């Protein structure tokens, strides 16, 4: 009896080792451990044995059953892992298909992106952002900004009027005046916004966007203006950029300058062996106008804000066109594209 | 202003190339718009010719066979195709061997059987401009035949086109530019051409001049030249005028133009024998007319400044002379006027008459009175040189050239404003080279301003001169040392950015719209006649009637942009804008509340391989976008049906957006008539007041405790009358479900025949939870029952089980 048990154990263990599928193992389990199998029969027959044999035979048969169950389970577990992997491999999908659900693309307009980028540069330099009305008083748009009574910009051929003394602001500069009237120096602000001029051609739209900058304190200098605009140019157009100041004329600054940034599309005016199309071979690109705030501008507010006594404070101001910066930086060839809102244009900058 | 480089170099020659000079001028404040090379590489074989005969070519309708005296013993036969060629003309001839600017060499050639020995040239063929209407006909005085063409035309010239800023009318003459070049480079400045004045002061016999309004005419000067006879404009002057874009006409006209080119002062010349009595500078009376030099009769506007004699108006001051006193071939006595007119008035008159000229353009800028005396002095030299006559004794001078003034300039202020450490020499040097007279007294400079620098009145004006001439490239680049600590966005600016970002996240592209719109937009949007949005701010001088009012809603330009995209075949259109609308306010200005709005057309979700044909957007798609924006800012909001829907929206599929309990915008399907009007297939839209969002969005979010106990989820489906809104059911559930009801949402809406026509089944999904214990299923069921009973009582709801 004990010998038979030992034989069964050896035989089944060998069969378990030889088994290659979980189905074979299941067959082995039924054949050797199932209800009608030999080993369970032996166990069931133990009670009929001679009492002296009952103990050893029952123990051996039980141990054999436990051992074989364990062997089959262990082998079964190893098969289950492998077969699961196999099933998973067969259960493959095409992962090159797009995600689901597809989200609609969206994006900020290039003008907003450019405006924010410039705003963030000046926020980092410690400037606040001021805003003001677009329907503006002639007094703030021209008079307080030292425009002579007959300055051509005042002409109805250049400026949109809403009434005798009310117009659509032609620049964001009137917000300089409005801000100084309510905020004593030191003052560091930029002013983004829509402005309007009666121009409509290949390079002008009657509505466009500007950012104005104003810094007023004791001892603010032209060199400070240069350093500030250099920091701006590097932030927007790249750290390798240089700027140069060219003397110019604006009614509300003295001295006045136009500011060029070194061309970022060529080397000294030459790109791919040809004259650079962006800077027209000059190696410089005009980006903005600036200057030291004219004392007459301070005088226009110092009646109400005596701290702006032109004898005490100095300041610089600058103004740039967002459209121009956006077009230069992103190679947009035509101003009209910015206002057409063609989705194929918009999604290029999303 | 076009400046012939050779003329500039006559006054100041720094030994630099045209490009280097351009750069020096640009960096000291005179912008060079263009550098143009005129003429030909090699001017040999280009000569002046005189056409002796011009006959029809025997075999070609459009060609003429000309014999041309080119200074050789025998005239040359030249076949010419220009329509304007004719016998007697003085012309420019390229002889065989001449190389044209395009690189072609002229050779003897047979043209339709006739041998041609050269070419009669047009302006563009000589590299002098764009003119190609016919051959260039020269003044007779350009001869004699055979003269080198380079002596009378600028065949070897470079022209600088300068942009003179409006504060620098002193640079509207070449000598002023030469002074800039001298100041910037230090190269020698030759003495001014007006320095040796051949005329004399004192009363002038033969004419009296009175000026009625000295504001319109700050100075009026005149001289008389008598005994003029045939004369020739020196070829060098003619070449310079041509290079500067002015055609040589006659010696006397050429003198006035050359003085204007060199000095900057426009002159006017009268035939003294045709002036009727004395001259008066006065305002035109209503109804007066004047026959001008161009042969037109011009109606004058009352108040415009004219020069009149006993016979009435004889000239429009500063704009155009009159035919009555025009100089001609027989003129022997002239009156030469040099005056300073009021710039803005000249601007107005020349613009009204469409007569912009080199002269009016200069007067508009406001010339200094001293220019008038300089112009007279230089003209006197030219009359002597060309006609061999001296001015008659005396000069009419009405008005004064003004007196020099002195400005105190502090050394410390210069360096403070510039941020520099300039020595006294670097301050006085630039000023003196520019013609200022400087004396030093300790830390203060006394600076006398030249009479032609009307733009310099204050110390900052002098500092500008120093900065630009010393060189802005030498200036350091520093940052201001003080700060206000104000480098941050305002709350409004921050929330506007968040709204834009949320709209982008919900799959919309931002559009840049126009503030202008057409008055007809109100009708296209079906606004009622008393709709306040019809009350728009109107421009006095719009670009066109289509852009004549300011927008009172963002919807118009969003629809326009959507329509353009639809016309181009875009299947998905999701556009938004943030920006102001413009509402008239009582103070005559405008209220400019910020709004955000969107127009959506196309599928409600993005078609893909799982769902290739999603349903199209409807009002709920728009509400979804609104929700994404408002929820991201933690605003309390809801959509409310209204009795009077927006006229541009579908009346059954639109509503009001309430934020924090107040109306703050609208949302809905576009009215089908509006969709059709813009060529859109359906579409939805909304517009929200940004300020409502700003006030409703909490400034700071505070923690509220989260329960550690599990949630019990249960559903309830009820059948109600279709007029009952889901929001009403939810409101009741929230009220009676408290405190166990954590949240409720609609998970199903069903309409079907078995429910009856006016009924709808609404599936509600509840999440129940207690803060302090684990809620049992039985407790949850009891709350659900409580809710059901309330819905039955108040809304007649029937449970669907």
mmCIF file of C-alpha atoms in Angstrom, chain A residues 97-113 115-117 119-120 122-137 146 150-152 155-166 168 178 186-188 194 196-200 205-207 209 215 217 219-228 230-231 244-249 253-258 260 286 292 294-296 310 314-316 336 338-344 346-348 350, chain B residues 23 26-31 163 165-167 215 342 344-345 347 413 415-420 455 458-465 467-469 472-490 492-493 496-498 500-501 503-516 537-544 547 550-551 557 561 564-565 568 570 572-580 582 587-590 592 594 603-611:
data_model
loop_
_atom_site.group_PDB
_atom_site.id
_atom_site.type_symbol
_atom_site.label_atom_id
_atom_site.label_comp_id
_atom_site.label_asym_id
_atom_site.label_seq_id
_atom_site.Cartn_x
_atom_site.Cartn_y
_atom_site.Cartn_z
ATOM 1 C CA UNK A 97 -4.953 55.640 -33.463
ATOM 2 C CA UNK A 98 -5.526 59.097 -31.953
ATOM 3 C CA UNK A 99 -6.645 59.562 -28.364
ATOM 4 C CA UNK A 100 -10.282 59.729 -27.463
ATOM 5 C CA UNK A 101 -12.228 61.843 -27.065
ATOM 6 C CA UNK A 102 -10.330 64.234 -29.317
ATOM 7 C CA UNK A 103 -10.224 67.673 -27.682
ATOM 8 C CA UNK A 104 -10.886 70.684 -29.872
ATOM 9 C CA UNK A 105 -7.696 72.681 -30.316
ATOM 10 C CA UNK A 106 -7.760 76.273 -29.108
ATOM 11 C CA UNK A 107 -5.337 79.121 -28.759
ATOM 12 C CA UNK A 108 -4.775 82.730 -27.875
ATOM 13 C CA UNK A 109 -4.513 85.144 -30.765
ATOM 14 C CA UNK A 110 -0.955 85.983 -31.735
ATOM 15 C CA UNK A 111 -1.561 89.587 -30.707
ATOM 16 C CA UNK A 112 -2.621 88.515 -27.202
ATOM 17 C CA UNK A 113 0.328 86.148 -26.925
ATOM 18 C CA UNK A 115 1.072 91.418 -25.641
ATOM 19 C CA UNK A 116 1.302 89.026 -22.701
ATOM 20 C CA UNK A 117 4.910 88.218 -23.499
ATOM 21 C CA UNK A 119 3.701 92.535 -20.361
ATOM 22 C CA UNK A 120 5.487 89.735 -18.547
ATOM 23 C CA UNK A 122 7.927 94.506 -17.802
ATOM 24 C CA UNK A 123 6.125 92.900 -14.873
ATOM 25 C CA UNK A 124 9.468 91.263 -14.178
ATOM 26 C CA UNK A 125 11.160 94.659 -14.368
ATOM 27 C CA UNK A 126 8.751 95.946 -11.721
ATOM 28 C CA UNK A 127 6.226 97.763 -13.932
ATOM 29 C CA UNK A 128 2.488 97.806 -13.340
ATOM 30 C CA UNK A 129 -0.025 97.617 -16.164
ATOM 31 C CA UNK A 130 -2.352 100.593 -16.608
ATOM 32 C CA UNK A 131 -5.292 100.809 -18.957
ATOM 33 C CA UNK A 132 -7.443 103.657 -20.154
ATOM 34 C CA UNK A 133 -10.388 104.536 -22.356
ATOM 35 C CA UNK A 134 -10.238 104.274 -26.115
ATOM 36 C CA UNK A 135 -12.779 107.040 -26.657
ATOM 37 C CA UNK A 136 -10.601 109.835 -25.332
ATOM 38 C CA UNK A 137 -10.463 113.584 -24.828
ATOM 39 C CA UNK A 146 2.680 118.767 -26.159
ATOM 40 C CA UNK A 150 -1.860 122.816 -35.656
ATOM 41 C CA UNK A 151 -0.031 119.502 -35.366
ATOM 42 C CA UNK A 152 -0.937 117.493 -38.481
ATOM 43 C CA UNK A 155 -6.272 116.637 -38.582
ATOM 44 C CA UNK A 156 -9.527 114.789 -39.324
ATOM 45 C CA UNK A 157 -7.665 113.159 -42.186
ATOM 46 C CA UNK A 158 -5.419 111.402 -39.640
ATOM 47 C CA UNK A 159 -7.547 110.972 -36.518
ATOM 48 C CA UNK A 160 -11.054 109.623 -35.931
ATOM 49 C CA UNK A 161 -13.295 112.104 -34.136
ATOM 50 C CA UNK A 162 -16.426 111.399 -32.131
ATOM 51 C CA UNK A 163 -17.044 115.052 -31.332
ATOM 52 C CA UNK A 164 -15.223 118.388 -31.239
ATOM 53 C CA UNK A 165 -13.200 117.475 -28.174
ATOM 54 C CA UNK A 166 -13.525 113.708 -28.243
ATOM 55 C CA UNK A 168 -10.537 107.659 -30.737
ATOM 56 C CA UNK A 178 -4.332 109.903 -16.794
ATOM 57 C CA UNK A 186 7.949 107.136 -8.664
ATOM 58 C CA UNK A 187 5.909 105.620 -11.463
ATOM 59 C CA UNK A 188 6.673 102.563 -13.560
ATOM 60 C CA UNK A 194 -6.154 99.352 -28.939
ATOM 61 C CA UNK A 196 -6.861 104.083 -34.000
ATOM 62 C CA UNK A 197 -5.544 106.084 -36.949
ATOM 63 C CA UNK A 198 -7.122 106.898 -40.278
ATOM 64 C CA UNK A 199 -4.773 104.737 -42.329
ATOM 65 C CA UNK A 200 -5.760 101.728 -44.367
ATOM 66 C CA UNK A 205 -4.989 99.125 -40.388
ATOM 67 C CA UNK A 206 -7.273 101.789 -38.899
ATOM 68 C CA UNK A 207 -7.196 99.864 -35.631
ATOM 69 C CA UNK A 209 -2.421 97.757 -30.752
ATOM 70 C CA UNK A 215 9.086 105.507 -15.955
ATOM 71 C CA UNK A 217 11.411 109.325 -10.850
ATOM 72 C CA UNK A 219 17.252 111.014 -11.926
ATOM 73 C CA UNK A 220 15.762 108.694 -14.567
ATOM 74 C CA UNK A 221 18.083 109.023 -17.550
ATOM 75 C CA UNK A 222 18.404 108.320 -21.250
ATOM 76 C CA UNK A 223 20.910 105.586 -20.319
ATOM 77 C CA UNK A 224 18.171 103.996 -18.178
ATOM 78 C CA UNK A 225 15.890 104.045 -21.213
ATOM 79 C CA UNK A 226 18.602 102.360 -23.263
ATOM 80 C CA UNK A 227 19.179 99.680 -20.626
ATOM 81 C CA UNK A 228 15.466 99.019 -20.205
ATOM 82 C CA UNK A 230 17.941 96.469 -24.266
ATOM 83 C CA UNK A 231 16.506 94.145 -21.608
ATOM 84 C CA UNK A 244 20.825 101.119 -31.159
ATOM 85 C CA UNK A 245 19.207 104.486 -30.620
ATOM 86 C CA UNK A 246 18.755 106.890 -33.506
ATOM 87 C CA UNK A 247 17.765 110.497 -32.757
ATOM 88 C CA UNK A 248 14.267 111.294 -33.911
ATOM 89 C CA UNK A 249 11.409 113.682 -33.134
ATOM 90 C CA UNK A 253 9.653 113.456 -25.650
ATOM 91 C CA UNK A 254 12.920 115.394 -25.729
ATOM 92 C CA UNK A 255 15.397 113.999 -26.586
ATOM 93 C CA UNK A 256 13.521 111.553 -28.805
ATOM 94 C CA UNK A 257 14.887 108.407 -30.364
ATOM 95 C CA UNK A 258 13.899 105.592 -32.642
ATOM 96 C CA UNK A 260 16.506 99.489 -33.751
ATOM 97 C CA UNK A 286 13.280 99.546 -36.307
ATOM 98 C CA UNK A 292 12.801 111.430 -22.297
ATOM 99 C CA UNK A 294 9.171 116.407 -22.392
ATOM 100 C CA UNK A 295 9.004 118.871 -19.466
ATOM 101 C CA UNK A 296 5.823 120.267 -21.029
ATOM 102 C CA UNK A 310 9.404 119.248 -14.253
ATOM 103 C CA UNK A 314 12.770 113.036 -15.027
ATOM 104 C CA UNK A 315 11.306 110.176 -16.954
ATOM 105 C CA UNK A 316 11.364 108.159 -20.104
ATOM 106 C CA UNK A 336 -4.255 91.709 -42.696
ATOM 107 C CA UNK A 338 -3.844 89.334 -37.967
ATOM 108 C CA UNK A 339 -7.418 90.590 -38.370
ATOM 109 C CA UNK A 340 -8.791 88.014 -40.784
ATOM 110 C CA UNK A 341 -9.173 85.344 -38.056
ATOM 111 C CA UNK A 342 -8.718 82.490 -40.505
ATOM 112 C CA UNK A 343 -8.653 79.389 -38.310
ATOM 113 C CA UNK A 344 -5.797 77.975 -40.376
ATOM 114 C CA UNK A 346 -4.930 80.964 -35.706
ATOM 115 C CA UNK A 347 -4.092 77.289 -35.176
ATOM 116 C CA UNK A 348 -0.500 77.823 -36.309
ATOM 117 C CA UNK A 350 -2.029 77.645 -30.773
ATOM 118 C CA UNK B 23 24.903 105.963 -41.640
ATOM 119 C CA UNK B 26 20.928 108.350 -39.664
ATOM 120 C CA UNK B 27 22.695 108.008 -36.332
ATOM 121 C CA UNK B 28 22.693 111.755 -35.765
ATOM 122 C CA UNK B 29 18.996 112.191 -36.500
ATOM 123 C CA UNK B 30 18.559 112.586 -40.279
ATOM 124 C CA UNK B 31 16.961 109.456 -41.594
ATOM 125 C CA UNK B 163 13.391 112.240 -44.151
ATOM 126 C CA UNK B 165 11.739 115.438 -39.041
ATOM 127 C CA UNK B 166 9.159 118.216 -38.589
ATOM 128 C CA UNK B 167 11.239 119.965 -35.915
ATOM 129 C CA UNK B 215 0.913 136.142 -38.141
ATOM 130 C CA UNK B 342 2.255 130.485 -41.556
ATOM 131 C CA UNK B 344 -0.580 125.373 -40.903
ATOM 132 C CA UNK B 345 -2.380 127.828 -43.222
ATOM 133 C CA UNK B 347 -0.860 123.199 -45.318
ATOM 134 C CA UNK B 413 21.598 118.541 -15.856
ATOM 135 C CA UNK B 415 24.706 114.337 -17.403
ATOM 136 C CA UNK B 416 21.697 113.681 -15.193
ATOM 137 C CA UNK B 417 19.252 113.553 -18.096
ATOM 138 C CA UNK B 418 21.562 111.557 -20.332
ATOM 139 C CA UNK B 419 22.952 109.291 -17.640
ATOM 140 C CA UNK B 420 26.435 110.194 -18.843
ATOM 141 C CA UNK B 455 13.031 124.263 -32.429
ATOM 142 C CA UNK B 458 14.911 125.078 -23.595
ATOM 143 C CA UNK B 459 17.804 123.295 -21.992
ATOM 144 C CA UNK B 460 16.384 119.858 -22.862
ATOM 145 C CA UNK B 461 16.398 120.885 -26.520
ATOM 146 C CA UNK B 462 20.134 121.567 -26.215
ATOM 147 C CA UNK B 463 20.672 118.260 -24.440
ATOM 148 C CA UNK B 464 19.075 116.532 -27.393
ATOM 149 C CA UNK B 465 21.563 118.246 -29.694
ATOM 150 C CA UNK B 467 23.169 113.558 -27.187
ATOM 151 C CA UNK B 468 22.654 113.030 -30.896
ATOM 152 C CA UNK B 469 25.905 114.610 -32.034
ATOM 153 C CA UNK B 472 23.981 107.756 -28.633
ATOM 154 C CA UNK B 473 26.088 104.652 -29.247
ATOM 155 C CA UNK B 474 28.500 105.950 -26.597
ATOM 156 C CA UNK B 475 25.745 106.093 -24.018
ATOM 157 C CA UNK B 476 25.734 103.390 -21.344
ATOM 158 C CA UNK B 477 22.809 101.012 -20.831
ATOM 159 C CA UNK B 478 21.583 101.005 -17.227
ATOM 160 C CA UNK B 479 18.362 100.110 -15.444
ATOM 161 C CA UNK B 480 16.544 102.502 -13.125
ATOM 162 C CA UNK B 481 17.650 101.870 -9.573
ATOM 163 C CA UNK B 482 14.373 102.664 -7.855
ATOM 164 C CA UNK B 483 11.227 100.597 -7.888
ATOM 165 C CA UNK B 484 7.672 100.833 -6.629
ATOM 166 C CA UNK B 485 7.242 97.091 -6.126
ATOM 167 C CA UNK B 486 4.208 97.386 -8.366
ATOM 168 C CA UNK B 487 5.215 94.731 -10.853
ATOM 169 C CA UNK B 488 2.052 92.659 -10.858
ATOM 170 C CA UNK B 489 -1.247 92.255 -12.640
ATOM 171 C CA UNK B 490 -4.353 93.814 -11.199
ATOM 172 C CA UNK B 492 -9.072 92.400 -13.273
ATOM 173 C CA UNK B 493 -6.107 91.740 -15.554
ATOM 174 C CA UNK B 496 -9.175 88.403 -17.869
ATOM 175 C CA UNK B 497 -6.175 86.205 -18.586
ATOM 176 C CA UNK B 498 -7.822 83.284 -16.749
ATOM 177 C CA UNK B 500 -9.038 83.716 -21.996
ATOM 178 C CA UNK B 501 -7.107 80.637 -20.905
ATOM 179 C CA UNK B 503 -11.859 79.572 -23.312
ATOM 180 C CA UNK B 504 -8.731 78.221 -24.996
ATOM 181 C CA UNK B 505 -8.923 75.078 -22.826
ATOM 182 C CA UNK B 506 -12.473 74.530 -23.963
ATOM 183 C CA UNK B 507 -11.271 74.393 -27.541
ATOM 184 C CA UNK B 508 -11.808 77.920 -28.851
ATOM 185 C CA UNK B 509 -9.503 80.160 -30.874
ATOM 186 C CA UNK B 510 -9.252 83.782 -29.944
ATOM 187 C CA UNK B 511 -10.157 86.193 -32.736
ATOM 188 C CA UNK B 512 -9.078 89.815 -33.107
ATOM 189 C CA UNK B 513 -12.224 91.751 -33.955
ATOM 190 C CA UNK B 514 -12.816 95.292 -35.090
ATOM 191 C CA UNK B 515 -14.091 97.965 -32.749
ATOM 192 C CA UNK B 516 -15.821 99.519 -35.754
ATOM 193 C CA UNK B 537 -21.099 105.958 -30.741
ATOM 194 C CA UNK B 538 -20.820 107.368 -34.246
ATOM 195 C CA UNK B 539 -17.580 108.537 -35.831
ATOM 196 C CA UNK B 540 -17.559 111.983 -37.404
ATOM 197 C CA UNK B 541 -15.058 110.905 -40.055
ATOM 198 C CA UNK B 542 -15.146 107.130 -40.562
ATOM 199 C CA UNK B 543 -13.009 105.385 -43.190
ATOM 200 C CA UNK B 544 -16.262 104.148 -44.733
ATOM 201 C CA UNK B 547 -16.933 101.223 -40.248
ATOM 202 C CA UNK B 550 -18.394 101.578 -32.518
ATOM 203 C CA UNK B 551 -19.596 98.128 -31.560
ATOM 204 C CA UNK B 557 -17.273 90.761 -35.673
ATOM 205 C CA UNK B 561 -15.051 86.004 -38.763
ATOM 206 C CA UNK B 564 -15.350 84.034 -43.570
ATOM 207 C CA UNK B 565 -14.157 80.719 -42.182
ATOM 208 C CA UNK B 568 -13.538 78.850 -46.836
ATOM 209 C CA UNK B 570 -14.033 75.271 -42.219
ATOM 210 C CA UNK B 572 -15.321 73.406 -37.058
ATOM 211 C CA UNK B 573 -15.624 77.054 -36.060
ATOM 212 C CA UNK B 574 -15.072 77.951 -32.409
ATOM 213 C CA UNK B 575 -14.041 81.595 -32.052
ATOM 214 C CA UNK B 576 -14.010 83.825 -29.016
ATOM 215 C CA UNK B 577 -13.020 87.393 -28.275
ATOM 216 C CA UNK B 578 -12.381 89.342 -25.106
ATOM 217 C CA UNK B 579 -12.543 93.095 -25.327
ATOM 218 C CA UNK B 580 -14.579 96.208 -24.719
ATOM 219 C CA UNK B 582 -18.474 101.073 -26.460
ATOM 220 C CA UNK B 587 -20.102 112.937 -20.334
ATOM 221 C CA UNK B 588 -19.735 112.557 -24.113
ATOM 222 C CA UNK B 589 -17.127 109.840 -23.745
ATOM 223 C CA UNK B 590 -17.999 106.150 -23.561
ATOM 224 C CA UNK B 592 -16.195 100.589 -22.216
ATOM 225 C CA UNK B 594 -15.106 94.400 -21.051
ATOM 226 C CA UNK B 603 -19.859 69.268 -34.332
ATOM 227 C CA UNK B 604 -20.336 69.323 -30.579
ATOM 228 C CA UNK B 605 -17.405 66.983 -30.020
ATOM 229 C CA UNK B 606 -14.437 66.461 -32.232
ATOM 230 C CA UNK B 607 -15.187 63.762 -34.780
ATOM 231 C CA UNK B 608 -12.814 60.822 -34.482
ATOM 232 C CA UNK B 609 -12.568 57.101 -35.217
ATOM 233 C CA UNK B 610 -14.979 56.181 -32.430
ATOM 234 C CA UNK B 611 -17.562 58.756 -33.333
#
